[in-house]
Tab-separated table of C-alpha atoms and ligand atoms in Angstrom:
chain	number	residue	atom	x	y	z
X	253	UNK	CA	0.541	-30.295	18.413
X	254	UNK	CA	-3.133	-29.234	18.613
X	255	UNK	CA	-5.164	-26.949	15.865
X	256	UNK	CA	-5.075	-24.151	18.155
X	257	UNK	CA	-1.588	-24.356	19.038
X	258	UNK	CA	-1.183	-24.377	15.371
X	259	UNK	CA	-3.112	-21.231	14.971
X	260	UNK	CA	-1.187	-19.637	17.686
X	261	UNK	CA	1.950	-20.229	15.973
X	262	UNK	CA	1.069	-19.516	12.362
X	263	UNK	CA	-1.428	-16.221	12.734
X	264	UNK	CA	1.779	-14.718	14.778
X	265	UNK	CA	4.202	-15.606	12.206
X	266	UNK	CA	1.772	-13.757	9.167
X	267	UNK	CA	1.571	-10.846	11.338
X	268	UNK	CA	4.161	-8.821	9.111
X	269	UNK	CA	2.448	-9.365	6.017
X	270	UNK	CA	0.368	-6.188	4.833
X	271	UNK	CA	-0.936	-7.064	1.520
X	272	UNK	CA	-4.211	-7.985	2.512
X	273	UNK	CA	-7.181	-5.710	1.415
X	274	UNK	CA	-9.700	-7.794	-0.262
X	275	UNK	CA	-11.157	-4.414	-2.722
X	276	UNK	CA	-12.036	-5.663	-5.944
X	277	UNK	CA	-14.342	-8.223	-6.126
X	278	UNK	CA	-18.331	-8.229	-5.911
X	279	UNK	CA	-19.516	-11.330	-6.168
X	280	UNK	CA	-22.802	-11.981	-3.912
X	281	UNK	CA	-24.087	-14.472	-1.873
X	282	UNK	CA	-25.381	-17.466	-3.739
X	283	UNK	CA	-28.076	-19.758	-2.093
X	284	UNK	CA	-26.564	-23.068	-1.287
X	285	UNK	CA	-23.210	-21.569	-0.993
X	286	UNK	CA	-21.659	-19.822	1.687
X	287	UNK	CA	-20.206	-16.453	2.130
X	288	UNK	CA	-20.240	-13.175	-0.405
X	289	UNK	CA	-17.157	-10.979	-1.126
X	290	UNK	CA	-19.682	-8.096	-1.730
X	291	UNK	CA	-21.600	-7.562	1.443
X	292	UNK	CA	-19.176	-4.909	3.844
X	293	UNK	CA	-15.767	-4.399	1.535
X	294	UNK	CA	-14.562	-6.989	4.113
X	295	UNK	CA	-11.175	-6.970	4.249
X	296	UNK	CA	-8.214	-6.942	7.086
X	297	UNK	CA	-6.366	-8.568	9.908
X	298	UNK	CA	-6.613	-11.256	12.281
X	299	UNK	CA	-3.230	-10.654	14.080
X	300	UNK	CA	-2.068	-8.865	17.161
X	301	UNK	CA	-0.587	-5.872	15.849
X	302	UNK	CA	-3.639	-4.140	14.213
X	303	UNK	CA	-3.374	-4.405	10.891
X	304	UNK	CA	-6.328	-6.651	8.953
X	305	UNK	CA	-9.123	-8.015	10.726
X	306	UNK	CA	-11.733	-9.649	9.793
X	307	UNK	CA	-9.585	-11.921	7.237
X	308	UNK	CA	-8.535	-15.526	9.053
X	309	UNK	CA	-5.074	-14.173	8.294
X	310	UNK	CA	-2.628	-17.167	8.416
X	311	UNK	CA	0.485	-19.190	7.186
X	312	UNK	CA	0.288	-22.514	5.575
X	313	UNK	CA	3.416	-22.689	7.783
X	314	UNK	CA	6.103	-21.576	8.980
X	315	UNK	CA	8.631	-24.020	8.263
X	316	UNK	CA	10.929	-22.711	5.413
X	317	UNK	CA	13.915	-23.518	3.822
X	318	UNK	CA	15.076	-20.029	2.666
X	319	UNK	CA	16.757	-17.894	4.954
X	320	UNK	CA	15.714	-14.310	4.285
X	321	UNK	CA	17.650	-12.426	6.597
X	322	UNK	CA	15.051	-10.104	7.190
X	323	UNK	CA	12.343	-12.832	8.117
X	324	UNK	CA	10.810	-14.426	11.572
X	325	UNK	CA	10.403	-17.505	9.772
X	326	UNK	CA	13.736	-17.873	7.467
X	327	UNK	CA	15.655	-21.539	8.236
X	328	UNK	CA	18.203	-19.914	10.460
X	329	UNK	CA	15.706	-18.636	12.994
X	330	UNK	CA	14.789	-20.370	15.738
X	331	UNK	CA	11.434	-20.447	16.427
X	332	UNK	CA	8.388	-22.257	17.045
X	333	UNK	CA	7.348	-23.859	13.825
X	334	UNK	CA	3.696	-25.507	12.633
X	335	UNK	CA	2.404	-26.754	9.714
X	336	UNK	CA	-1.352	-27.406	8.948
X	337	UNK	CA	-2.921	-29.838	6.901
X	338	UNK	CA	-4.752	-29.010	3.749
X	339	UNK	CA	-7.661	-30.349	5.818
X	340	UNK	CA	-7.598	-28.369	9.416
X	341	UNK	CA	-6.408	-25.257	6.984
X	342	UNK	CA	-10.337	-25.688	5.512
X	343	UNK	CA	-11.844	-26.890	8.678
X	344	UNK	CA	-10.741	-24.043	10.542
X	345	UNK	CA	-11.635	-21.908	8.109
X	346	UNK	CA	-15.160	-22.664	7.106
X	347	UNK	CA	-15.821	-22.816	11.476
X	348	UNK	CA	-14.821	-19.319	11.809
X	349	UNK	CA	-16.462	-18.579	9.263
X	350	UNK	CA	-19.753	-20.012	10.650
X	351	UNK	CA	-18.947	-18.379	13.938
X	352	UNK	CA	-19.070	-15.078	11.989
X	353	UNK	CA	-15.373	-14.589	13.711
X	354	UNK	CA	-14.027	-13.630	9.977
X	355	UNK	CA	-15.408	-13.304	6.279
X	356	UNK	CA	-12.739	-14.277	4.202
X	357	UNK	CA	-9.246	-15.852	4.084
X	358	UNK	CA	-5.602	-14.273	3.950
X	359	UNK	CA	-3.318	-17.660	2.965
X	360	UNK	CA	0.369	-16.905	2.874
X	361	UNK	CA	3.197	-19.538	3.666
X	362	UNK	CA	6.954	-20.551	4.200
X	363	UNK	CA	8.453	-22.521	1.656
X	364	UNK	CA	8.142	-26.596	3.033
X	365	UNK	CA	10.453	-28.561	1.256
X	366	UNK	CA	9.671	-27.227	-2.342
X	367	UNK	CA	8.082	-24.056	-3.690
X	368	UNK	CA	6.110	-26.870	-5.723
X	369	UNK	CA	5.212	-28.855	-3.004
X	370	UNK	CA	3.895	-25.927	-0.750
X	371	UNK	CA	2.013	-24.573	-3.506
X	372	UNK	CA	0.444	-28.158	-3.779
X	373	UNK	CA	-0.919	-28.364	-0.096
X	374	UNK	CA	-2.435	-24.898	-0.271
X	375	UNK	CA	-4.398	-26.268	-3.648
X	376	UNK	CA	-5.949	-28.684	-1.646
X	377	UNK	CA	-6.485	-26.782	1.399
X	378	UNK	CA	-8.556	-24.108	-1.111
X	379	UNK	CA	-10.242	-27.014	-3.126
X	380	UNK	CA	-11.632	-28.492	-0.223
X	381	UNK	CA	-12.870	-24.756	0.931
X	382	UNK	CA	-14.226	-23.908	-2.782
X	383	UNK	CA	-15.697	-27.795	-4.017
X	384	UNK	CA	-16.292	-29.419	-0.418
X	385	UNK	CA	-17.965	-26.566	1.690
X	386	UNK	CA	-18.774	-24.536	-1.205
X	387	UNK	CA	-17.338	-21.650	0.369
X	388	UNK	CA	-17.919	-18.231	-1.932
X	389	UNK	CA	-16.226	-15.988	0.116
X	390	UNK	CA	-13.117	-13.947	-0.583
X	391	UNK	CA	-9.540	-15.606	-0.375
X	392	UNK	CA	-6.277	-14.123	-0.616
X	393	UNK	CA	-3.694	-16.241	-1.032
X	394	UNK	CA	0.399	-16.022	-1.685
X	395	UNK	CA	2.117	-17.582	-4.622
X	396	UNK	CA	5.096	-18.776	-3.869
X	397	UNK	CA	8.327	-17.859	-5.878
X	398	UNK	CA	9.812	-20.275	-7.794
X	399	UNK	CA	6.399	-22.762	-7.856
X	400	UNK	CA	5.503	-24.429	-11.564
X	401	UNK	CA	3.256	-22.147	-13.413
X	402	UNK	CA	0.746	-25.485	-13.512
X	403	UNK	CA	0.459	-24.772	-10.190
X	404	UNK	CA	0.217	-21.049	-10.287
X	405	UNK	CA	-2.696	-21.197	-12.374
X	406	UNK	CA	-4.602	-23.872	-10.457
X	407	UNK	CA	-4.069	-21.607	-7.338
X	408	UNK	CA	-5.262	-18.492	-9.230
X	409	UNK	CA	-8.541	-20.349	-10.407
X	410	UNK	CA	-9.181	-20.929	-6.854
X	411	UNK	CA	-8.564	-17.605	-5.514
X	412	UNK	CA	-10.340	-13.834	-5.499
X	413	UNK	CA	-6.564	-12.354	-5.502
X	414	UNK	CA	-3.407	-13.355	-5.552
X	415	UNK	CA	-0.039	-11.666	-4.446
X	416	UNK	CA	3.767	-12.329	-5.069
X	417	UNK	CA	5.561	-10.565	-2.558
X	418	UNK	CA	8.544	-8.488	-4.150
X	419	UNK	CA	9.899	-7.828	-0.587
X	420	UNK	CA	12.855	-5.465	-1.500
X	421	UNK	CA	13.007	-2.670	-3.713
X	422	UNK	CA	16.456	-3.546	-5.521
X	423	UNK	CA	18.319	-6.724	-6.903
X	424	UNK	CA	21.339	-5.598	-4.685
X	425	UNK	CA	19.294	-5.819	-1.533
X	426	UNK	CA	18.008	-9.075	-2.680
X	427	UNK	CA	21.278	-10.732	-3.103
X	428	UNK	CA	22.679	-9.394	0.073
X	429	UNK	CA	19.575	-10.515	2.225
X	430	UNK	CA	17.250	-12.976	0.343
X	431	UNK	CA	19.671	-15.018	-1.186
X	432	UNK	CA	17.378	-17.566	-2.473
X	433	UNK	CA	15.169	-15.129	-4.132
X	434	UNK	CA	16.146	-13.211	-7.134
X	435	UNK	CA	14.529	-10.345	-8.783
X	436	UNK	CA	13.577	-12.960	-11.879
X	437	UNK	CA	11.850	-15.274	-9.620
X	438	UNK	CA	9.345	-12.848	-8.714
X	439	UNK	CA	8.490	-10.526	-11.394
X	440	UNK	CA	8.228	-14.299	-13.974
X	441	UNK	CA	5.428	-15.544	-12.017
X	442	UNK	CA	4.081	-11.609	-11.868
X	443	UNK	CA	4.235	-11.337	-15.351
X	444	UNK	CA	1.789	-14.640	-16.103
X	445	UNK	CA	0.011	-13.866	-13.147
X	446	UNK	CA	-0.725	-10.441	-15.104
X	447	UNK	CA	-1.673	-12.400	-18.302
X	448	UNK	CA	-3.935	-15.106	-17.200
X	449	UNK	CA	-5.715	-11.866	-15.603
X	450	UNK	CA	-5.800	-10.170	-18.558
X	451	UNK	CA	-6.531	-13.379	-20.483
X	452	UNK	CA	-9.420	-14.181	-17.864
X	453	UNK	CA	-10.973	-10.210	-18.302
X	454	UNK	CA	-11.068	-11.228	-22.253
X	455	UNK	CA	-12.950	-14.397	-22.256
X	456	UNK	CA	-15.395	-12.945	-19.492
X	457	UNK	CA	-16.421	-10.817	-22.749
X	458	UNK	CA	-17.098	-13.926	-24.231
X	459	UNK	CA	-18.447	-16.615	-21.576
X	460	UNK	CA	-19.878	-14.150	-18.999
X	461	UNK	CA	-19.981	-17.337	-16.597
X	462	UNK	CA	-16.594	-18.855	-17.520
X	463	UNK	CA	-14.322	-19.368	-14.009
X	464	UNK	CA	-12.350	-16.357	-13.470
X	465	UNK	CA	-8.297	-16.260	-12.824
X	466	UNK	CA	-8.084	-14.530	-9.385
X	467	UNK	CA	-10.331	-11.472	-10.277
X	468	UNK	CA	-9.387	-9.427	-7.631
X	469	UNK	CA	-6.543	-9.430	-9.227
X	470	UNK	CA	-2.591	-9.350	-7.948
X	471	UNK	CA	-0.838	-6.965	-5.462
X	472	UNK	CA	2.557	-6.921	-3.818
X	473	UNK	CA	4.584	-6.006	-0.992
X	474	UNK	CA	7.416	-4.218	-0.150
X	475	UNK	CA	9.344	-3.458	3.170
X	476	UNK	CA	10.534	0.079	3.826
X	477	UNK	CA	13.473	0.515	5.858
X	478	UNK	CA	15.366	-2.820	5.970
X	479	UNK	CA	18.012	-1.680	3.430
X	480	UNK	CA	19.629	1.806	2.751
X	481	UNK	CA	17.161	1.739	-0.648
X	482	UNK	CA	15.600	5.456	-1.076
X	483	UNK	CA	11.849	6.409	-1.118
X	484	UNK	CA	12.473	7.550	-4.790
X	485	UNK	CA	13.729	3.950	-5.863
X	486	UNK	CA	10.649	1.984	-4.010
X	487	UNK	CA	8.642	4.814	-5.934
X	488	UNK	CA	9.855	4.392	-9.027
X	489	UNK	CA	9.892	0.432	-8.681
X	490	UNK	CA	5.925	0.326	-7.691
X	491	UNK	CA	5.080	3.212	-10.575
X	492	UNK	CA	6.855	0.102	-13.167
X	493	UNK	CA	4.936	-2.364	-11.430
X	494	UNK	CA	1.525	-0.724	-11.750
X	495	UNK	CA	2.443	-0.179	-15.588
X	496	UNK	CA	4.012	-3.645	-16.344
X	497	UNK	CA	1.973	-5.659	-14.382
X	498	UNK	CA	-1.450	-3.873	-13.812
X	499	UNK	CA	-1.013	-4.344	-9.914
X	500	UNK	CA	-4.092	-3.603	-7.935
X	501	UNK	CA	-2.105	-2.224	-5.319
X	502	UNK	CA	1.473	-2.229	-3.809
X	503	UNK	CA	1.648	-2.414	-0.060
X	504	UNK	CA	4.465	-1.207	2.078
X	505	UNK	CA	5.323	-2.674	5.111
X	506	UNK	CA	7.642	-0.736	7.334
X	507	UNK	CA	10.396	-2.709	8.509
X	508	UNK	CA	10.140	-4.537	11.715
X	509	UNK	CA	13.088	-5.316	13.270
X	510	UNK	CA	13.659	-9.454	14.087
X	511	UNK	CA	16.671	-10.236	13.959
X	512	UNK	CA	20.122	-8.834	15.192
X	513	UNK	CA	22.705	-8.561	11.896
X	514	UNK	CA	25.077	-6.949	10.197
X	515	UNK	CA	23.052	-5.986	7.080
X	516	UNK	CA	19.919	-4.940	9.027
X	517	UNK	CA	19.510	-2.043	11.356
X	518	UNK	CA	19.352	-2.582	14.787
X	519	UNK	CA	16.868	-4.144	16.484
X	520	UNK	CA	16.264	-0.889	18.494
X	521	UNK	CA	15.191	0.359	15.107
X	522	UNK	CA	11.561	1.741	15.806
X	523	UNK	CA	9.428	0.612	12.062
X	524	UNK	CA	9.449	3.865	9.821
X	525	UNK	CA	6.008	4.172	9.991
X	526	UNK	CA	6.012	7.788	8.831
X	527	UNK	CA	7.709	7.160	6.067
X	528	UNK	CA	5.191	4.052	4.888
X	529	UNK	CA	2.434	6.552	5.390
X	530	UNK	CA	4.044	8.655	2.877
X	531	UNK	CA	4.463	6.266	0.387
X	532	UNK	CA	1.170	5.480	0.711
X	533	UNK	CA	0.058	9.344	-0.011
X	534	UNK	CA	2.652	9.266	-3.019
X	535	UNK	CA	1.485	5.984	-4.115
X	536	UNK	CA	-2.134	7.256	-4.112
X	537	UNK	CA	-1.193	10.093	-6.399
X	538	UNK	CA	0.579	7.891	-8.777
X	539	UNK	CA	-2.850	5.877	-9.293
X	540	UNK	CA	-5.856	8.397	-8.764
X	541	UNK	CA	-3.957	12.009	-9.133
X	542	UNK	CA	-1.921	11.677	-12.167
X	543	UNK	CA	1.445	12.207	-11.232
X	544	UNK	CA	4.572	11.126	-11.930
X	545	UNK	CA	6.949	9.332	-9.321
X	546	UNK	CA	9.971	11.682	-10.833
X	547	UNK	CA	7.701	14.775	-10.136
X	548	UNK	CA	7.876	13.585	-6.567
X	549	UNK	CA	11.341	12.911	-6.073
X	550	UNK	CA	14.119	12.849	-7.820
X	551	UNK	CA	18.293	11.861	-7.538
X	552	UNK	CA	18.386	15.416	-5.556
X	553	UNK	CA	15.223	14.780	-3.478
X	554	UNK	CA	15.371	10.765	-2.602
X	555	UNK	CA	13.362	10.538	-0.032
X	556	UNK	CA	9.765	12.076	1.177
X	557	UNK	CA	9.664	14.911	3.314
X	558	UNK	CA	8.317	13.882	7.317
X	559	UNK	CA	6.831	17.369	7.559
X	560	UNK	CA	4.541	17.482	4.658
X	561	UNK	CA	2.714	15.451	2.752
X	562	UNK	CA	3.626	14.181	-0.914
X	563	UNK	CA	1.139	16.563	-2.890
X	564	UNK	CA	1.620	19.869	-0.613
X	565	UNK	CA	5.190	19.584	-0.669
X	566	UNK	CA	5.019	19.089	-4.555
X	567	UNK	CA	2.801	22.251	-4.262
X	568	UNK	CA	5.051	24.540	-2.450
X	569	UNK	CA	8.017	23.303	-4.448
X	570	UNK	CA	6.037	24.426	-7.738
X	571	UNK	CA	4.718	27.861	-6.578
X	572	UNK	CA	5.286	28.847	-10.333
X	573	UNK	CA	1.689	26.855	-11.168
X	574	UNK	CA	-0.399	28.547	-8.602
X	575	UNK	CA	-2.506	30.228	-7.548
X	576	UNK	CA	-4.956	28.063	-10.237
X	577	UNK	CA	-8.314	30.056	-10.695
X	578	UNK	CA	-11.046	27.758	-9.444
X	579	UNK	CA	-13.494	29.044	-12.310
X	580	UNK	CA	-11.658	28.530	-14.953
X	581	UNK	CA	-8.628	25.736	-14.114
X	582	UNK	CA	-8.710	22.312	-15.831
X	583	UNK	CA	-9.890	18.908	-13.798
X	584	UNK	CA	-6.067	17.704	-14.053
X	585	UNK	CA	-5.021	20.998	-12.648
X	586	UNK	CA	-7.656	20.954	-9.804
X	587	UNK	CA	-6.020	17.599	-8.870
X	588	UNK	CA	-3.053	18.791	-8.375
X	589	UNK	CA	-4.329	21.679	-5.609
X	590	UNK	CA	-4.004	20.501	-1.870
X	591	UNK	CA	-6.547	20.359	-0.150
X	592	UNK	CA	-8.933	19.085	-3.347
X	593	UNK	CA	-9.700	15.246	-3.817
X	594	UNK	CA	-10.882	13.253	-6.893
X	595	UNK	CA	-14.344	13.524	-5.461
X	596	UNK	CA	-14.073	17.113	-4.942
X	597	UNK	CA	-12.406	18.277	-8.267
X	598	UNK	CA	-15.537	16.321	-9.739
X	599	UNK	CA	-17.837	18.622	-7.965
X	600	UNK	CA	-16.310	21.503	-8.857
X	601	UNK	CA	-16.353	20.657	-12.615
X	602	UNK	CA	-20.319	20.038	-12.332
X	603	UNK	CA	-21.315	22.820	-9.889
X	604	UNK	CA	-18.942	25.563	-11.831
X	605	UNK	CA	-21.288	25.410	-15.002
X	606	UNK	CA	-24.199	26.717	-12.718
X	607	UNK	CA	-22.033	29.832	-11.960
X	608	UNK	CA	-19.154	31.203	-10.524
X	609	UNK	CA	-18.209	29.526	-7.411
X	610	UNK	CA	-17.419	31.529	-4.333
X	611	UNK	CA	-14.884	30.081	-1.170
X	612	UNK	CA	-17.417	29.696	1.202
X	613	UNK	CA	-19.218	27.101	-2.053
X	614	UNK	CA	-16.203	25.463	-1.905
X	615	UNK	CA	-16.496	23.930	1.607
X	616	UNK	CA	-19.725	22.314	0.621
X	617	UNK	CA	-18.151	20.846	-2.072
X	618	UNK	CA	-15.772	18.901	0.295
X	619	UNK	CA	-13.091	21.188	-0.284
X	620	UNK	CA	-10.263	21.108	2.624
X	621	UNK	CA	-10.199	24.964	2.215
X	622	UNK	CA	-7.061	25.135	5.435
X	623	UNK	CA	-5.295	23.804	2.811
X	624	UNK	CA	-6.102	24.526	-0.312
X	625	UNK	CA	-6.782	28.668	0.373
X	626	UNK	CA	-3.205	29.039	-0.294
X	627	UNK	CA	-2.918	27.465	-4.226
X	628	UNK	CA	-6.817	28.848	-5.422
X	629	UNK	CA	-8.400	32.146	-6.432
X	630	UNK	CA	-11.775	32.605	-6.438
X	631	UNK	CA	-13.091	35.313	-9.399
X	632	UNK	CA	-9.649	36.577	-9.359
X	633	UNK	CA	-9.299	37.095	-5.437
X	634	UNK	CA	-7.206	35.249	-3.208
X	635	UNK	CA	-9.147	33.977	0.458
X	636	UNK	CA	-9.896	37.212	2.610
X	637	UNK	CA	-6.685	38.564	4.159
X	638	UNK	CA	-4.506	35.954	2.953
X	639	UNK	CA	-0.769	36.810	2.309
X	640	UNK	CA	0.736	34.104	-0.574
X	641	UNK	CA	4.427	33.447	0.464
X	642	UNK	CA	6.349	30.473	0.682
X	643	UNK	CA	6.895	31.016	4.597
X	644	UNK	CA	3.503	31.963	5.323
X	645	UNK	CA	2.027	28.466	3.220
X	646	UNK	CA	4.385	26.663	5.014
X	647	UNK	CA	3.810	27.898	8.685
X	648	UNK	CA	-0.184	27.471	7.677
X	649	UNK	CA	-0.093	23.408	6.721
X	650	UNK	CA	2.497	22.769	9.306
X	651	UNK	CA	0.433	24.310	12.419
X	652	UNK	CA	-2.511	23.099	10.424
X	653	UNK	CA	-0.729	19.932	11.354
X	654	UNK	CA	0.042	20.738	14.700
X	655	UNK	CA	3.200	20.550	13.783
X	656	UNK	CA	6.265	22.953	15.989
X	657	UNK	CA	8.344	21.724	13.198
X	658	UNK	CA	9.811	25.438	12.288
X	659	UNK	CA	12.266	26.832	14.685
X	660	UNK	CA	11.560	30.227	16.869
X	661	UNK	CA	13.365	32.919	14.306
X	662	UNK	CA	11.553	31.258	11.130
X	663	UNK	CA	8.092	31.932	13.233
X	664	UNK	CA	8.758	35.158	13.684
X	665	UNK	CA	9.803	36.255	10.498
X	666	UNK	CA	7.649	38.819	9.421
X	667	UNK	CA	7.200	40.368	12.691
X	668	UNK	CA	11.177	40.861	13.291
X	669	UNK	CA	13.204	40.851	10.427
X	670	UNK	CA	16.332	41.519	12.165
X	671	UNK	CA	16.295	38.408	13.875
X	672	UNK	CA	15.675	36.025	10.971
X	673	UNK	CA	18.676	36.135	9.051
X	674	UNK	CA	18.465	32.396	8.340
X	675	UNK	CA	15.097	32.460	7.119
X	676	UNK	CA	15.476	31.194	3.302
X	677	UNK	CA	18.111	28.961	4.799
X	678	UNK	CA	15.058	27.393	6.994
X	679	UNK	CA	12.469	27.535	4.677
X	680	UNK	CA	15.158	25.540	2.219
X	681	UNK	CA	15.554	22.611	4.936
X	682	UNK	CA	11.657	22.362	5.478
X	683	UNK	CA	11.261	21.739	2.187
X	684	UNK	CA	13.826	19.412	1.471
X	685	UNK	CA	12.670	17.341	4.898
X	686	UNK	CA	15.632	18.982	7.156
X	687	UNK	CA	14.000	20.462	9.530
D	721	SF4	S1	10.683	-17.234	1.742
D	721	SF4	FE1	9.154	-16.027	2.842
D	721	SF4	S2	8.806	-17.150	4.749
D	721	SF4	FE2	10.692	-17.963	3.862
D	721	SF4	S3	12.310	-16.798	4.858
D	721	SF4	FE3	11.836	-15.741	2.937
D	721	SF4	S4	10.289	-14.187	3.474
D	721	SF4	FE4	10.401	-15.683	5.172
């Protein structure tokens, strides 16, 4: 089989693999050397489906000998399969490289043979990129479950970040479709990957030119939708992970369908894509915004509302907090307001010591005021001719939206009240994601 028919193969079958943003680095060009992880946040896909360019986003191979029910590639499946050598692996890379097709490298692979083995062949591979061709560019690669921690380590020292893939939120759903995975077998090697990282930060104090242990340090991935697993257990699952293991980031991968069985949903299943986008709005609030996943969701509330996003629907739930003066309200407090970002709530700290601020002051300070007029006061006064009710903040951030989510009689509330009998009754299902 030729390289390209290779590439074919193996960039299609690492097409369902999201964890792949290459944030975290900065180091520069070096004469003599090629590439720079610093120059344009490069990052993202090479395959068909849009997500990541710019990364030569492949798979060692595709062969495997687990059979993760879930998987294009698992042993069971037939399908095209390709392996490359450690040496086209590096050729290929370094001439796209110099064809300025990508910047960096996204190496991921099916288990051949061994865990150990595989692991092996993409050492080479990267040690002919990194001590052949000298390339300085950003890599990404997978570490495969199960692979000696010898090997773990050499792979780290060779890579800007490295990721162990934690595929499915529970041990249940690991048994029932990744039988040769267990929960142990990925959070081991994510627990040293964690030290060596934190091992690596410490002697950097020391030997500020000392090789560094992936220093982009270690994400994951997890699929949403594949088993019956709520959006409050993934939650909770990436809020441990981000404590235990100082993840960079946790990626979630809505659920493509592959394969036609029993455990899986059907193939008809369109990917939950909503519902990934609203893990990643929770997941941002658990790392920039200061909440809690059980202030999200909780055993009542398992799973995100579609209409509204994490943070507003927190806000509506908690109507008892606002509305937060703007003059006076603490930075935690002002991230907690729809509507205000990190960015934002930083302004508003600095500019309020010049004076009082006004709404229309807000706007320049990249305040979304559609949203956040309903939660703020400004010198004691709410936004001019603004009614605060739970209805009315709801009907504003859904047709801000666009959203027709609320039906005719919850509309008109306010305007005929003998026609909305059901109204708490709706308002109720909108925020618990019923309607
Ligand atoms: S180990 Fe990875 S490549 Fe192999 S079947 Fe499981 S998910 Fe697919």
């Amino acid at each position: 089989m030729d390289i390209f028919e290779k590439l074919k193969i193996l960039a299609d079958s690492a097409k369902y693999d999201v964890a792949c943003t290459s944030s975290g680095v900065d180091r520069e060009g070096v004469p003599g050397e090629l590439g720079s992880t610093s120059s344009c946040g490069i990052c993202h896909s090479f395959a068909a489906d849009g997500r990541c360019i710019s990364l030569l986003k492949v798979l060692y191979t595709n062969f495997c000998v687990f059979d993760c029910k879930y998987c294009v590639n698992r042993r069971s499946n037939d399908t095209p399969r390709a392996a490359f050598t450690p040496r086209e692996l590096a050729d290929l890379t370094i001439q796209f490289y110099r064809r300025n097709y990508i910047e960096g490298l996204f190496l991921s692979s099916g288990v051949l043979r061994t865990p150990d083995d595989t692991c092996e062949r993409m050492i080479e591979a990267l040690s002919i990129l990194r001590d052949e061709y000298r390339f300085h560019g950003y890599i990404h690669v997978k570490a495969i479950p199960g692979a000696d921690r010898v090997l773990i380590n050499r792979l780290g020292m060779l890579a800007d970040r490295m990721s162990i893939n934690i595929e499915l939120p529970s041990q249940q759903s690991l048994e029932l479709l990744a039988p040769d995975k267990s929960k142990t077998s990925i959070l081991k090697p994510m627990g040293y990957i964690s030290g060596k990282i934190q091992e690596n930060t410490a002697d950097i104090v020391q030997y500020k030119n000392a090789p560094k242990f992936a220093p982009a340090g270690q994400s994951t991935q997890m699929i949403v939708g594949a088993t019956p697993d709520s959006d409050y257990q993934i939650l909770r699952l990436a809020e441990g992970l981000y404590k235990k293991y100082s993840l960079k980031r946790v990626f979630y991968s809505a659920y493509m369908p592959v394969a036609e069985h029993s455990l899986l949903p059907s193939v008809h299943t369109k990917p939950p894509l909503l519902r990934e986008h609203r893990l990643y709005q929770a997941d941002w609030l658990l790392r920039f915004y200061g909440f809690e996943a059980k202030e999200l969701l909780d055993e009542e509330h398992q799973n995100f509302n579609p209409a509204l996003d994490p943070k507003c629907n927190w806000a509506v739930n908690h109507l008892e907090l606002f509305p937060v003066e703007i003059n006076r309200v603490s930075y935690e407090m002002l991230l907690r307001v729809p509507g205000i970002g990190v960015k934002s709530a930083k302004r508003i700290l600095t500019a309020r010591r010049m004076g009082s601020l006004r709404f229309e002051d807000l706007k320049k300070l990249g305040v979304v005021l559609k949203r956040a007029q309903y939660f703020i006061l400004c010198g004691g006064k709410t936004a001019r001719g603004l009614r605060i009710t739970q209805d009315g903040i709801l009907r504003g951030l859904l047709s801000e939206r666009g959203m027709q989510m609320l039906p005719k009689s919850f509309e008109q509330l306010s305007l005929f009240p003998d026609q909305n009998r059901n109204t708490t009754e709706d308002v109720r299902k909108c925020l618990t994601g019923q309607i």
